[in-house]
């Protein structure tokens, strides 16, 4: 060791020596499969606990850290395989794998390869395995982007070889979902492991990169092997196996769509799902089977999707809609509709059953219908009318003005007004708007983007200022108000009318954490005349705004103080600001104009 290394790395080196971990093993450190102690002693656990504490404390410099890790990895490579399985050591081992060099990672992968079966049989050790495997993707990605030396080439080739050998041992494995999923993602070049799945915090868990050719080849080989298993049909009916397929299809869709469609077709054929509605219903009645079918629908070709819809879904949509698990499949089915005709077919089957869907609280289905209707530009007015009927506010006509509060709170007309069964008289007059439901909010946001949102807009403009304030100050309701002012299909006249409706409660909205965003949105979207109306109202409450934690931002951004002292300067500032925004918008839209010209040419 050089003098420099001894000086800078002395604390690190002494710490390693004084940790009290004695090397009790002799001989070849790679012979782990023959040297297995069933119990990890307290001394070893304490050793790695002190390692964790040192890592948390940090180091004075990079050289000190490298020396410390060098010593720790020398010891880790000698450990009994059961150290990797100890529940209290998972977090520190994941940290160490993240900090490993390419040589250190290769040596640990070699240990993993020689003990794959035993490690896979232990649920705890899979987290460490996955973290170590993710290092392969990181090193390969860095290797592609950097200039390599001959030494680095040798290390990289060794790392790849060991990793690919591990992949070979996992071919046909449909039981170890997390490990197989991780390996497939690394091979396919699309890594996305959630912290929840890994169970331990890791800095980098999601990214894409260009994998080497041999990785892609191995990826296809692993997929081929899984779908060629003799008992794959029975395995798929098992929860774990279905989860592996749930991860394979989206990856295949990104890597090779033709192969993805081929394997989806093979799966649907071997599982008899396309020929047997009862088999289809049985599959989607299970939570994981439902998730698998959603994935199939989202990744399938238009041809396969249409066949699936016409074979086993058409005519049974209500059954799917009210089922506690199958309703998620229907949601994906609606979102994936190929064209207007197909969506209209789905809509016609469901339109009379909106109230049943709402009664089962399967609101995402209604939300999916609204989004698909917006995207495909069809059935929009019909959808709104059937929704109003479901909330009992389409007829008589004077109830239509209550559509927004009813949908926002997801209550029928009778419940909202407290009308008892057999009675026509409401027990509540002008009920106060309660908490806005998030699904009601999402549906309303979509309806406001429809080509003609007249029923929603008219209902908004009939709400009392107090209820509008309650909606604007609600976390879910404020989103609806934002869309109202941003929507291209809500006319300037109606936006101006909304400002008039809000004039008595603007100061309350401005002093709310959610409501202040509404004022910001109004300020960006409205013309100078309506801005003047707003600032006039806010100026009357100047002191309250300037003393409120949210109101002070509105006070500043709307130039309330400037308006009070010099109206002319305020108008000049607003006009200048408006011109800048318009110019910026034109710059943003310029590329789209050029593209359109090229297409015409």
XYZ file of C-alpha atoms in Angstrom, residues 5-562:
558
model
C -3.366 5.257 0.454
C -2.298 4.611 4.007
C -2.916 8.243 4.963
C -6.288 8.775 3.327
C -7.633 5.295 3.915
C -6.331 4.666 7.432
C -9.698 5.165 9.207
C -11.339 2.839 6.749
C -8.644 0.159 7.041
C -8.520 0.285 10.850
C -12.313 0.111 11.040
C -12.285 -3.066 8.950
C -9.597 -4.706 11.119
C -11.244 -3.735 14.420
C -14.695 -4.991 13.511
C -13.802 -8.279 15.091
C -14.818 -10.432 12.138
C -12.467 -13.400 12.013
C -12.011 -15.428 8.893
C -12.969 -18.889 10.110
C -12.838 -20.451 6.637
C -9.849 -21.627 4.725
C -9.479 -22.947 1.263
C -11.249 -22.021 -1.961
C -13.816 -19.230 -1.293
C -15.844 -20.339 -4.330
C -16.753 -23.726 -2.859
C -19.878 -22.371 -1.148
C -22.162 -25.218 -2.087
C -20.023 -27.562 0.059
C -19.610 -25.185 3.036
C -23.092 -24.329 4.190
C -23.749 -23.450 7.820
C -27.435 -23.507 8.599
C -27.127 -20.675 11.108
C -25.510 -17.243 10.772
C -23.793 -16.402 14.051
C -24.333 -13.159 15.980
C -20.749 -12.068 15.360
C -21.359 -12.055 11.594
C -24.670 -10.196 11.951
C -23.020 -7.548 14.145
C -20.179 -7.203 11.648
C -22.552 -6.308 8.808
C -24.600 -4.070 11.085
C -21.441 -2.035 11.688
C -20.810 -2.024 7.930
C -24.305 -0.532 7.456
C -23.625 2.143 10.078
C -20.366 3.091 8.368
C -22.065 3.351 4.969
C -24.730 5.633 6.480
C -22.054 7.785 8.097
C -20.293 8.331 4.759
C -16.655 8.850 3.824
C -14.286 11.784 3.554
C -13.270 10.899 0.005
C -13.722 8.451 -2.862
C -10.420 6.688 -2.202
C -11.373 6.014 1.410
C -14.714 4.540 0.333
C -13.098 2.328 -2.307
C -10.584 0.922 0.193
C -13.346 0.219 2.699
C -15.502 -1.537 0.106
C -12.509 -3.505 -1.175
C -11.973 -4.965 2.304
C -15.680 -5.634 2.886
C -16.114 -7.438 -0.444
C -13.076 -9.639 0.250
C -14.888 -10.816 3.388
C -18.310 -11.034 1.698
C -16.927 -13.316 -1.015
C -15.812 -15.779 1.693
C -19.131 -15.838 3.546
C -21.428 -18.791 3.877
C -24.311 -18.578 1.435
C -26.786 -18.218 4.322
C -25.498 -14.707 5.007
C -27.360 -13.721 1.818
C -30.533 -15.204 3.266
C -30.456 -13.549 6.685
C -33.508 -11.211 7.001
C -31.724 -8.493 8.998
C -28.877 -8.241 6.468
C -30.934 -7.626 3.344
C -30.728 -3.837 3.429
C -26.956 -3.614 3.902
C -26.325 -6.261 1.241
C -28.481 -4.348 -1.267
C -26.467 -1.188 -0.469
C -23.234 -3.096 -1.000
C -24.368 -4.528 -4.345
C -25.181 -0.997 -5.531
C -21.682 0.164 -4.593
C -19.908 -2.835 -6.105
C -17.332 -2.545 -8.873
C -17.642 -4.679 -11.989
C -15.091 -7.165 -10.593
C -16.852 -7.394 -7.223
C -20.258 -7.797 -8.856
C -18.899 -10.578 -11.091
C -17.548 -12.505 -8.094
C -20.872 -12.198 -6.251
C -22.732 -13.286 -9.393
C -20.475 -16.335 -9.521
C -21.553 -17.193 -5.961
C -25.173 -16.638 -6.967
C -24.748 -18.903 -10.026
C -23.262 -21.743 -7.954
C -26.079 -21.546 -5.393
C -29.011 -20.394 -7.525
C -31.384 -23.156 -6.501
C -30.908 -22.665 -2.757
C -31.126 -18.858 -3.009
C -34.292 -19.045 -5.089
C -35.912 -21.256 -2.473
C -35.445 -18.473 0.073
C -37.794 -15.521 -0.252
C -35.519 -13.062 1.553
C -32.407 -13.580 -0.566
C -34.271 -12.804 -3.800
C -34.112 -9.089 -2.967
C -30.315 -9.190 -2.828
C -30.217 -11.316 -5.983
C -32.362 -8.825 -7.889
C -30.311 -5.856 -6.724
C -27.128 -7.608 -7.853
C -28.686 -8.515 -11.196
C -29.696 -4.878 -11.731
C -26.005 -3.998 -11.474
C -25.474 -5.972 -14.695
C -27.781 -3.595 -16.581
C -26.013 -0.583 -15.055
C -22.541 -1.825 -16.011
C -23.645 -2.762 -19.548
C -25.256 0.648 -20.040
C -22.106 2.460 -18.810
C -19.964 0.203 -20.986
C -21.879 1.204 -24.132
C -21.470 4.906 -23.350
C -17.761 4.828 -22.410
C -14.413 4.257 -24.078
C -13.236 0.826 -22.992
C -9.767 -0.404 -22.193
C -8.663 -3.973 -22.848
C -8.890 -4.718 -19.113
C -12.436 -3.352 -18.944
C -13.351 -5.485 -21.961
C -12.215 -8.613 -20.122
C -14.184 -7.713 -16.980
C -17.310 -6.910 -19.014
C -17.140 -10.158 -20.962
C -16.737 -12.129 -17.745
C -19.735 -10.313 -16.186
C -21.907 -11.014 -19.234
C -20.871 -14.672 -19.338
C -21.748 -15.282 -15.682
C -25.055 -13.403 -16.051
C -26.036 -15.366 -19.171
C -25.196 -18.634 -17.386
C -27.618 -17.609 -14.608
C -30.237 -16.881 -17.287
C -29.757 -20.377 -18.703
C -30.442 -21.875 -15.267
C -33.695 -19.868 -15.073
C -35.075 -21.000 -18.445
C -38.557 -22.398 -18.036
C -38.838 -21.117 -14.455
C -42.306 -19.666 -13.878
C -42.313 -19.892 -10.090
C -39.670 -17.321 -9.085
C -41.551 -14.346 -10.435
C -39.442 -11.441 -9.137
C -36.079 -12.906 -10.194
C -37.316 -14.069 -13.619
C -39.009 -10.705 -14.193
C -35.772 -8.874 -13.289
C -33.690 -11.055 -15.608
C -36.122 -10.610 -18.522
C -36.189 -6.845 -18.055
C -32.378 -6.676 -18.066
C -32.225 -8.859 -21.180
C -34.912 -6.780 -22.922
C -33.376 -3.412 -22.011
C -36.395 -2.056 -20.106
C -35.854 -2.147 -16.334
C -38.718 -1.242 -14.034
C -38.636 -2.797 -10.547
C -40.653 -0.942 -7.937
C -39.260 -0.323 -4.446
C -42.273 -2.215 -3.094
C -41.381 -5.310 -5.135
C -37.732 -5.166 -4.167
C -38.653 -4.583 -0.526
C -35.495 -2.550 0.044
C -34.634 0.983 -1.070
C -32.383 1.132 -4.107
C -31.242 4.313 -5.842
C -31.923 3.214 -9.422
C -34.779 0.835 -10.233
C -36.248 2.053 -13.553
C -34.522 2.914 -16.841
C -34.140 1.785 -20.462
C -30.957 1.035 -22.362
C -29.770 -0.751 -25.514
C -28.877 -4.338 -24.573
C -26.204 -6.391 -26.400
C -27.369 -8.746 -29.164
C -26.696 -11.811 -27.004
C -29.060 -10.412 -24.356
C -31.895 -10.046 -26.878
C -31.240 -13.557 -28.172
C -31.364 -14.978 -24.640
C -34.543 -12.982 -23.957
C -36.269 -14.646 -26.922
C -34.924 -18.059 -25.914
C -36.337 -17.692 -22.386
C -39.744 -16.661 -23.754
C -39.724 -19.576 -26.221
C -38.854 -22.019 -23.430
C -41.640 -20.791 -21.142
C -44.282 -21.050 -23.880
C -42.980 -24.476 -24.932
C -43.387 -26.080 -21.506
C -45.552 -29.201 -21.767
C -47.579 -28.306 -18.696
C -47.691 -24.550 -19.368
C -51.506 -24.559 -19.516
C -51.718 -25.930 -15.958
C -48.901 -23.690 -14.801
C -50.642 -20.594 -16.171
C -53.686 -21.438 -14.086
C -51.384 -21.185 -11.083
C -51.066 -17.647 -9.733
C -47.280 -17.353 -9.921
C -47.040 -18.532 -13.514
C -49.750 -16.130 -14.639
C -47.732 -13.289 -13.074
C -44.668 -14.225 -15.137
C -46.753 -13.962 -18.321
C -48.136 -10.640 -17.081
C -44.554 -9.342 -17.078
C -43.486 -11.053 -20.323
C -46.171 -9.599 -22.614
C -45.455 -5.870 -21.995
C -41.718 -6.528 -22.401
C -42.270 -8.427 -25.644
C -44.504 -5.592 -26.837
C -41.583 -3.173 -26.409
C -38.877 -5.477 -27.770
C -40.685 -7.329 -30.594
C -44.395 -6.715 -31.231
C -44.703 -9.507 -33.798
C -43.361 -12.031 -31.276
C -45.643 -10.561 -28.609
C -48.744 -11.082 -30.755
C -47.593 -14.631 -31.632
C -47.215 -15.600 -27.967
C -50.514 -13.940 -26.984
C -52.239 -15.964 -29.689
C -50.524 -19.124 -28.416
C -51.568 -18.414 -24.835
C -55.214 -17.729 -25.766
C -55.327 -20.888 -27.884
C -53.798 -23.244 -25.318
C -55.937 -21.828 -22.491
C -59.174 -22.221 -24.546
C -60.192 -18.719 -23.440
C -61.389 -17.723 -26.922
C -63.711 -20.733 -27.216
C -65.182 -20.910 -23.734
C -66.864 -17.965 -21.964
C -67.048 -19.937 -18.699
C -63.264 -20.512 -18.844
C -62.753 -16.808 -19.603
C -64.953 -15.784 -16.667
C -63.173 -18.249 -14.381
C -59.816 -16.754 -15.324
C -60.809 -13.091 -14.874
C -62.574 -13.826 -11.579
C -59.168 -14.225 -9.938
C -57.170 -11.071 -9.120
C -54.015 -12.217 -10.901
C -55.925 -13.797 -13.775
C -57.765 -10.512 -14.210
C -54.454 -8.646 -14.278
C -53.096 -11.092 -16.879
C -56.130 -10.618 -19.127
C -55.807 -6.829 -18.851
C -52.207 -7.160 -20.030
C -53.275 -9.415 -22.912
C -55.871 -6.863 -24.043
C -53.441 -3.938 -23.814
C -50.632 -5.735 -25.714
C -52.660 -7.624 -28.337
C -53.018 -6.721 -32.010
C -56.276 -5.196 -33.282
C -57.156 -8.561 -34.837
C -56.670 -10.531 -31.600
C -58.486 -7.866 -29.550
C -61.496 -7.949 -31.889
C -61.616 -11.749 -31.788
C -61.459 -11.754 -27.993
C -64.202 -9.127 -27.732
C -66.597 -10.805 -30.165
C -65.918 -14.366 -28.904
C -66.295 -14.094 -25.142
C -67.004 -10.496 -24.104
C -69.812 -9.246 -26.310
C -73.180 -9.901 -24.705
C -71.628 -10.371 -21.241
C -70.433 -6.823 -20.514
C -72.825 -6.211 -17.614
C -71.637 -9.421 -15.915
C -68.072 -8.160 -16.235
C -69.041 -4.657 -15.094
C -70.499 -5.743 -11.760
C -67.926 -8.453 -10.989
C -65.415 -7.494 -8.232
C -62.385 -8.579 -10.333
C -63.589 -8.839 -13.939
C -64.620 -5.156 -13.981
C -60.921 -4.247 -14.387
C -60.813 -6.329 -17.564
C -63.840 -4.460 -18.919
C -62.083 -1.193 -18.154
C -59.132 -2.251 -20.343
C -61.510 -3.570 -22.996
C -63.214 -0.159 -23.262
C -59.934 1.772 -23.327
C -58.574 -0.497 -26.090
C -61.575 -0.163 -28.461
C -60.187 -0.251 -32.006
C -62.568 2.206 -33.692
C -65.832 4.130 -33.343
C -68.017 1.202 -34.410
C -66.505 -1.094 -31.822
C -66.822 1.489 -29.037
C -70.426 2.266 -30.021
C -71.165 -1.458 -29.801
C -69.744 -1.563 -26.257
C -71.554 1.633 -25.286
C -74.926 0.402 -26.571
C -74.643 -2.717 -24.399
C -73.770 -0.774 -21.247
C -75.717 2.489 -21.558
C -78.882 1.297 -19.808
C -76.885 -0.151 -16.916
C -74.959 2.890 -15.671
C -76.928 2.925 -12.419
C -76.006 -0.725 -11.742
C -72.321 0.021 -12.390
C -72.486 3.018 -10.033
C -74.266 0.944 -7.391
C -71.321 -1.478 -7.373
C -68.930 1.492 -7.103
C -67.074 0.450 -10.269
C -66.556 4.049 -11.302
C -63.456 3.473 -13.385
C -65.675 1.838 -16.005
C -67.663 5.073 -16.403
C -64.405 7.015 -16.498
C -63.064 4.679 -19.218
C -66.226 5.111 -21.265
C -65.935 8.900 -21.012
C -62.247 8.895 -22.023
C -62.862 6.547 -24.973
C -65.839 8.673 -26.049
C -63.610 11.762 -25.980
C -60.791 10.032 -27.854
C -62.985 8.504 -30.573
C -65.342 11.539 -30.725
C -68.533 9.542 -30.565
C -71.525 8.942 -28.236
C -70.613 12.006 -26.159
C -74.070 13.533 -25.739
C -75.654 10.102 -25.292
C -73.179 9.256 -22.542
C -73.961 12.483 -20.647
C -77.724 11.928 -20.888
C -77.490 8.338 -19.645
C -75.300 9.488 -16.779
C -77.906 12.085 -15.842
C -80.595 9.398 -15.886
C -78.426 7.248 -13.592
C -78.324 10.131 -11.074
C -82.094 10.785 -11.561
C -81.573 14.332 -12.799
C -82.424 14.197 -16.512
C -86.176 14.384 -16.018
C -87.937 16.555 -15.040
C -85.870 19.194 -16.821
C -85.480 21.473 -13.779
C -83.263 18.827 -12.147
C -80.607 19.058 -14.878
C -78.917 21.976 -13.158
C -77.920 19.615 -10.311
C -75.903 17.284 -12.539
C -72.479 18.603 -11.462
C -72.981 18.440 -7.662
C -74.620 15.006 -7.971
C -71.809 13.582 -10.110
C -69.126 15.339 -8.044
C -70.384 13.740 -4.819
C -71.656 10.546 -6.507
C -75.115 10.769 -4.985
C -78.507 10.470 -6.639
C -81.010 13.337 -6.568
C -83.014 11.675 -3.768
C -79.987 11.077 -1.547
C -78.579 14.574 -2.153
C -81.837 16.216 -1.050
C -82.670 13.643 1.635
C -85.952 12.577 -0.005
C -87.361 9.566 1.787
C -88.874 6.658 -0.107
C -92.535 7.280 -0.978
C -92.176 11.044 -0.461
C -91.724 13.862 -2.983
C -90.666 16.548 -0.515
C -86.946 17.138 0.103
C -85.778 17.393 3.716
C -82.842 19.612 2.635
C -83.082 22.908 0.746
C -79.992 24.025 -1.187
C -77.707 21.346 0.308
C -74.102 22.301 0.931
C -71.690 20.566 -1.431
C -69.707 17.962 0.484
C -66.404 16.236 -0.263
C -65.839 15.776 -4.001
C -65.208 12.156 -4.969
C -62.006 11.634 -6.951
C -63.757 9.463 -9.563
C -66.584 11.965 -9.895
C -63.923 14.621 -10.415
C -62.142 12.609 -13.123
C -65.394 11.967 -15.005
C -66.378 15.652 -14.861
C -62.932 16.684 -16.135
C -63.406 14.449 -19.169
C -66.967 15.648 -19.816
C -65.751 19.271 -19.875
C -63.493 18.362 -22.823
C -66.419 16.995 -24.869
C -67.332 18.775 -28.099
C -70.507 20.194 -26.535
C -70.341 20.215 -22.707
C -73.531 22.271 -22.347
C -75.176 20.134 -19.625
C -72.078 20.274 -17.422
C -71.468 23.999 -18.059
C -75.103 24.952 -17.426
C -75.086 22.970 -14.193
C -71.894 24.713 -13.055
C -73.397 28.134 -13.697
C -76.489 27.245 -11.643
C -74.471 26.291 -8.555
C -74.519 28.687 -5.611
C -71.365 30.755 -4.977
C -70.896 28.874 -1.685
C -70.960 25.476 -3.410
C -68.609 26.729 -6.132
C -66.265 27.882 -3.376
C -66.469 24.461 -1.715
C -65.617 22.794 -5.011
C -62.729 25.162 -5.753
C -61.243 24.619 -2.282
C -61.537 20.815 -2.500
C -58.489 18.826 -3.632
C -60.492 16.842 -6.214
C -63.015 19.567 -7.019
C -60.331 22.155 -7.794
C -59.130 19.960 -10.661
C -62.569 20.189 -12.255
C -62.600 23.981 -11.910
C -59.147 24.160 -13.524
C -60.353 22.164 -16.537
C -63.442 24.412 -16.794
C -61.220 27.436 -17.427
C -58.686 25.568 -19.578
C -61.159 23.681 -21.783
C -61.247 24.721 -25.446
C -64.908 23.716 -25.711
C -66.144 25.904 -22.835
C -66.888 29.291 -24.438
C -65.327 32.573 -23.319
C -68.831 33.780 -22.509
C -69.392 30.903 -20.070
C -65.972 31.393 -18.482
C -66.838 35.069 -17.958
C -70.191 34.051 -16.468
C -68.369 31.754 -14.035
C -66.195 34.673 -12.872
C -69.385 36.637 -12.184
C -70.731 33.714 -10.162
C -67.533 33.603 -8.105
C -67.176 37.314 -7.342
C -68.550 37.037 -3.777
C -66.222 34.171 -2.839
C -63.041 34.946 -4.807
C -61.181 36.105 -1.700
C -61.992 32.811 0.088
C -60.781 30.819 -2.915
C -57.586 32.901 -3.122
C -56.771 32.090 0.524
C -57.114 28.312 0.036
C -54.273 25.912 -0.802
C -56.306 24.343 -3.638
C -58.358 27.397 -4.535
C -55.334 29.635 -5.097
C -54.435 27.439 -8.077
C -57.840 28.181 -9.572
C -57.147 31.929 -9.405
C -53.765 31.286 -11.084
C -55.493 29.324 -13.858
C -58.155 31.986 -14.352
C -55.421 34.617 -14.560
C -53.651 32.738 -17.361
C -56.759 31.873 -19.344
C -58.988 34.965 -19.120
C -58.809 38.211 -21.155
C -57.812 41.565 -19.651
C -61.402 42.677 -19.062
C -62.160 39.729 -16.771
C -58.769 40.058 -15.067
C -59.752 43.618 -14.238
C -63.004 42.374 -12.689
C -61.057 39.850 -10.603
C -58.423 42.297 -9.354
C -61.119 44.817 -8.405
C -62.694 42.237 -6.116
C -59.332 41.108 -4.690
C -58.292 44.734 -4.048
C -61.190 45.071 -1.595
C -59.598 42.293 0.498
C -55.981 43.413 0.047
C -55.064 43.143 3.727
C -56.481 39.622 4.101
C -54.629 38.434 0.993
C -51.283 39.939 1.999
C -51.496 38.297 5.453
C -52.479 34.817 4.221
C -49.881 32.152 3.317
C -51.654 31.359 0.028
C -53.329 34.696 -0.551
C -50.010 36.544 -0.642
C -48.996 34.698 -3.837
C -52.249 35.718 -5.506
C -51.711 39.264 -4.188
C -48.297 39.320 -5.864
C -49.087 37.478 -9.121
C -52.241 39.467 -9.820
C -50.490 42.755 -9.029
C -53.113 43.800 -6.476
C -50.870 46.429 -4.875
C -49.953 47.939 -8.269
